[in-house]
């Protein structure tokens, strides 16, 4: 199993450009999450999804949109990138059942720079 | 407001000693608390989960305690090794039925040979 994968690994954008980050998981998990990690701020939740076709806002949702059309994929979109969105983005997934209830499995991250 | 604090940003210890990391929280009533490890350039990896009715949990050289009265968890690594050098994060869910996991900012542990 590949676990959680993220595409791309690195990206540089200019202010105002748009892009989509792709997250895929092969563990049949119901829940998926997008976080950003900034120095001194820790991991902060952007959006999450508890199932196919459903999404919800986390702690820092402004400037981002998400979609979960398929259970295994969770997309994070930036419609008009701003320098404040320079960060490392992590996707995670978790199952709603199992011996480690709600243990989250993380992807390797996407390092995004907005100039 | 809800807050999670990890006692220090960085902790240096000698190889072979026991490392103790602290996680304090306010305005939470968590049913359980999680600890993760994060290496540079990688995503966090789950280590341990401890439930509110468990005082202590062990896994190999790791030990976690959970004191809901003090609102504190301690994370111990015994017989520490340079390979244990990483950032360790504690995490809590916002409340009953919540899907939002809130992380502390982490403690960077360096084990010196």
Short mmCIF file of C-alpha atoms in Angstrom, two decimals:
data_model
loop_
_atom_site.label_atom_id
_atom_site.label_comp_id
_atom_site.label_asym_id
_atom_site.label_seq_id
_atom_site.Cartn_x
_atom_site.Cartn_y
_atom_site.Cartn_z
CA UNK A 1 0.00 0.00 0.00
CA UNK A 2 1.22 3.49 -0.85
CA UNK A 3 -0.69 5.03 2.05
CA UNK A 4 -1.28 8.76 1.54
CA UNK A 5 0.32 10.39 -1.49
CA UNK A 6 0.42 14.06 -2.45
CA UNK A 7 1.00 15.73 -5.80
CA UNK A 8 3.06 17.83 -6.45
CA UNK A 9 5.92 17.76 -3.95
CA UNK A 10 7.07 21.30 -4.69
CA UNK A 11 5.50 24.25 -6.46
CA UNK A 12 6.28 27.91 -6.98
CA UNK A 13 3.43 30.25 -7.90
CA UNK A 14 3.14 33.92 -8.63
CA UNK A 15 0.63 36.01 -6.72
CA UNK A 16 -2.81 35.62 -8.25
CA UNK A 17 -2.17 32.26 -9.92
CA UNK A 18 -4.31 29.26 -9.13
CA UNK A 19 -3.45 25.65 -8.49
CA UNK A 20 -4.83 22.38 -7.16
CA UNK A 21 -3.09 20.04 -4.75
CA UNK A 22 -4.07 16.40 -5.03
CA UNK A 23 -4.21 13.94 -2.16
CA UNK A 24 -4.88 10.24 -2.65
CA UNK A 25 -5.18 7.41 -0.13
CA UNK A 26 -5.48 3.69 -0.70
CA UNK A 27 -6.57 2.65 2.81
CA UNK A 28 -10.31 3.07 2.19
CA UNK A 29 -10.46 5.74 4.89
CA UNK A 30 -13.65 7.70 5.38
CA UNK A 31 -12.06 10.88 6.73
CA UNK A 32 -9.57 13.13 4.97
CA UNK A 33 -7.94 16.39 6.03
CA UNK A 34 -5.81 19.22 4.70
CA UNK A 35 -3.36 21.01 7.02
CA UNK A 36 -0.81 23.72 6.59
CA UNK A 37 2.36 23.92 8.66
CA UNK A 38 4.20 27.16 9.21
CA UNK A 39 7.23 27.87 11.42
CA UNK A 40 6.12 28.80 14.93
CA UNK A 41 2.46 28.06 14.16
CA UNK A 42 2.37 24.30 14.08
CA UNK A 43 -0.11 22.27 12.06
CA UNK A 44 -3.42 23.99 11.39
CA UNK A 45 -6.48 22.40 9.85
CA UNK A 46 -7.72 24.03 6.63
CA UNK A 47 -10.63 21.80 5.54
CA UNK A 48 -11.73 18.27 6.14
CA UNK A 49 -14.12 15.68 4.77
CA UNK A 50 -16.03 12.93 6.57
CA UNK A 51 -17.13 11.21 3.41
CA UNK A 52 -17.44 11.34 -0.33
CA UNK A 53 -19.23 14.50 -1.43
CA UNK A 54 -18.99 16.23 1.97
CA UNK A 55 -16.52 18.85 3.15
CA UNK A 56 -16.26 21.21 6.11
CA UNK A 57 -14.16 24.17 7.21
CA UNK A 58 -11.35 23.85 9.69
CA UNK A 59 -9.42 26.50 11.58
CA UNK A 60 -7.97 28.43 8.61
CA UNK A 61 -10.22 27.91 5.54
CA UNK A 62 -10.06 31.37 3.95
CA UNK A 63 -8.52 31.43 0.47
CA UNK A 64 -8.92 27.68 -0.06
CA UNK A 65 -11.55 25.40 -1.53
CA UNK A 66 -11.77 21.62 -1.46
CA UNK A 67 -13.61 18.82 -3.17
CA UNK A 68 -14.07 15.12 -2.44
CA UNK A 69 -15.68 13.60 -5.50
CA UNK A 70 -14.18 10.16 -4.87
CA UNK A 71 -13.60 8.51 -1.52
CA UNK A 72 -9.88 8.06 -2.15
CA UNK A 73 -9.14 11.61 -3.34
CA UNK A 74 -9.24 15.00 -1.63
CA UNK A 75 -8.35 18.10 -3.63
CA UNK A 76 -7.23 21.45 -2.22
CA UNK A 77 -7.57 24.48 -4.47
CA UNK A 78 -6.10 27.94 -4.32
CA UNK A 79 -8.04 30.22 -6.63
CA UNK A 80 -5.83 33.29 -6.32
CA UNK A 81 -2.60 32.57 -4.50
CA UNK A 82 -1.18 35.07 -2.02
CA UNK A 83 2.28 35.20 -0.39
CA UNK A 84 0.60 34.41 2.95
CA UNK A 85 -0.22 30.98 1.53
CA UNK A 86 3.45 30.07 1.30
CA UNK A 87 3.60 27.00 3.50
CA UNK A 88 4.00 23.25 3.65
CA UNK A 89 0.68 21.50 3.05
CA UNK A 90 -0.08 18.08 4.47
CA UNK A 91 -2.93 15.80 3.66
CA UNK A 92 -4.04 13.15 6.14
CA UNK A 93 -6.64 10.43 6.35
CA UNK A 94 -8.20 8.35 9.08
CA UNK A 95 -10.68 5.58 9.57
CA UNK A 96 -13.75 5.92 11.76
CA UNK A 97 -13.24 2.44 13.12
CA UNK A 98 -10.28 0.34 14.18
CA UNK A 99 -7.93 -0.19 17.13
CA UNK A 100 -6.49 3.32 16.91
CA UNK A 101 -9.66 5.28 16.52
CA UNK A 102 -8.94 8.40 14.54
CA UNK A 103 -5.19 7.87 14.24
CA UNK A 104 -4.31 10.07 11.30
CA UNK A 105 -2.02 8.97 8.48
CA UNK A 106 -0.13 11.80 6.81
CA UNK A 107 1.23 12.29 3.34
CA UNK A 108 4.76 13.53 2.63
CA UNK A 109 3.70 17.14 2.14
CA UNK A 110 3.73 19.75 -0.61
CA UNK A 111 6.04 22.73 -0.25
CA UNK A 112 4.38 25.75 -1.86
CA UNK A 113 6.02 29.12 -2.38
CA UNK A 114 4.00 32.12 -3.58
CA UNK A 115 6.07 34.99 -4.92
CA UNK B 1 -10.28 29.52 24.15
CA UNK B 2 -8.83 26.06 23.72
CA UNK B 3 -5.07 25.86 23.86
CA UNK B 4 -2.42 23.16 23.67
CA UNK B 5 1.07 23.99 24.88
CA UNK B 6 4.21 21.91 24.63
CA UNK B 7 6.64 23.00 27.27
CA UNK B 8 9.61 23.82 25.15
CA UNK B 9 10.47 24.31 21.52
CA UNK B 10 13.71 22.38 21.84
CA UNK B 11 15.18 19.83 24.20
CA UNK B 12 18.75 18.50 24.13
CA UNK B 13 19.70 15.37 26.05
CA UNK B 14 22.61 12.96 26.21
CA UNK B 15 22.32 9.56 24.58
CA UNK B 16 21.13 6.94 27.05
CA UNK B 17 19.19 9.38 29.23
CA UNK B 18 15.40 9.61 29.49
CA UNK B 19 13.75 12.42 27.56
CA UNK B 20 10.56 13.87 29.03
CA UNK B 21 8.30 16.07 26.95
CA UNK B 22 5.26 17.88 28.33
CA UNK B 23 1.91 18.70 26.78
CA UNK B 24 -0.52 20.94 28.67
CA UNK B 25 -4.00 21.86 27.53
CA UNK B 26 -6.74 24.23 28.59
CA UNK B 27 -10.47 24.30 27.93
CA UNK B 28 -10.56 20.77 26.53
CA UNK B 29 -12.25 17.70 27.90
CA UNK B 30 -10.53 15.16 25.69
CA UNK B 31 -11.49 11.53 25.64
CA UNK B 32 -8.01 10.73 24.45
CA UNK B 33 -4.72 12.31 23.50
CA UNK B 34 -2.31 11.39 20.73
CA UNK B 35 1.43 11.76 20.20
CA UNK B 36 3.10 12.01 16.79
CA UNK B 37 6.68 12.11 15.59
CA UNK B 38 7.78 14.34 12.71
CA UNK B 39 11.14 14.13 10.97
CA UNK B 40 12.44 17.05 8.86
CA UNK B 41 10.78 17.22 5.47
CA UNK B 42 8.25 14.51 6.31
CA UNK B 43 4.69 14.25 7.52
CA UNK B 44 3.87 13.39 11.14
CA UNK B 45 3.71 9.73 12.11
CA UNK B 46 1.38 8.44 14.81
CA UNK B 47 3.09 6.97 17.89
CA UNK B 48 0.65 6.47 20.74
CA UNK B 49 -2.88 7.16 21.84
CA UNK B 50 -3.92 7.29 25.48
CA UNK B 51 -7.51 7.36 26.72
CA UNK B 52 -8.80 9.46 29.60
CA UNK B 53 -9.30 6.37 31.77
CA UNK B 54 -5.71 5.19 31.20
CA UNK B 55 -3.07 6.61 33.48
CA UNK B 56 -0.16 5.26 31.49
CA UNK B 57 0.58 3.65 28.13
CA UNK B 58 3.80 2.00 26.99
CA UNK B 59 5.24 0.99 23.64
CA UNK B 60 8.79 -0.30 23.60
CA UNK B 61 10.94 2.58 24.95
CA UNK B 62 8.05 5.05 24.89
CA UNK B 63 5.78 5.85 27.81
CA UNK B 64 2.90 8.30 27.91
CA UNK B 65 0.97 9.46 30.96
CA UNK B 66 -2.30 11.35 30.99
CA UNK B 67 -3.51 13.36 33.98
CA UNK B 68 -6.94 14.85 33.27
CA UNK B 69 -6.92 16.68 36.61
CA UNK B 70 -3.69 18.50 35.83
CA UNK B 71 -4.68 18.66 32.15
CA UNK B 72 -1.28 17.34 31.21
CA UNK B 73 0.38 14.52 29.31
CA UNK B 74 4.00 13.50 29.70
CA UNK B 75 5.86 11.68 26.93
CA UNK B 76 8.98 9.75 27.94
CA UNK B 77 11.65 8.13 25.79
CA UNK B 78 13.91 5.91 27.85
CA UNK B 79 17.47 4.98 26.85
CA UNK B 80 17.34 7.67 24.20
CA UNK B 81 19.28 7.25 20.95
CA UNK B 82 20.39 9.75 18.29
CA UNK B 83 17.76 8.15 16.01
CA UNK B 84 15.10 9.48 18.40
CA UNK B 85 16.00 13.03 17.36
CA UNK B 86 12.85 14.52 15.82
CA UNK B 87 9.98 16.87 16.60
CA UNK B 88 7.25 15.38 18.77
CA UNK B 89 3.70 16.67 18.59
CA UNK B 90 0.78 16.13 20.93
CA UNK B 91 -2.74 16.38 19.60
CA UNK B 92 -6.31 16.51 20.90
CA UNK B 93 -9.76 16.45 19.39
CA UNK B 94 -11.78 19.60 19.99
CA UNK B 95 -14.59 17.82 21.75
CA UNK B 96 -17.00 14.93 21.75
CA UNK B 97 -17.84 13.95 18.21
CA UNK B 98 -15.39 16.48 16.80
CA UNK B 99 -13.42 15.64 13.68
CA UNK B 100 -10.90 18.41 14.21
CA UNK B 101 -7.56 17.33 15.62
CA UNK B 102 -5.64 20.24 17.13
CA UNK B 103 -1.87 19.93 17.38
CA UNK B 104 0.60 21.50 19.72
CA UNK B 105 3.51 23.32 18.12
CA UNK B 106 5.86 20.49 18.95
CA UNK B 107 9.09 19.95 20.84
CA UNK B 108 12.26 19.38 18.84
CA UNK B 109 14.30 16.70 20.58
CA UNK B 110 18.00 16.35 19.90
CA UNK B 111 19.80 13.34 21.36
CA UNK B 112 23.52 14.02 21.56
CA UNK B 113 25.89 11.05 21.19
#
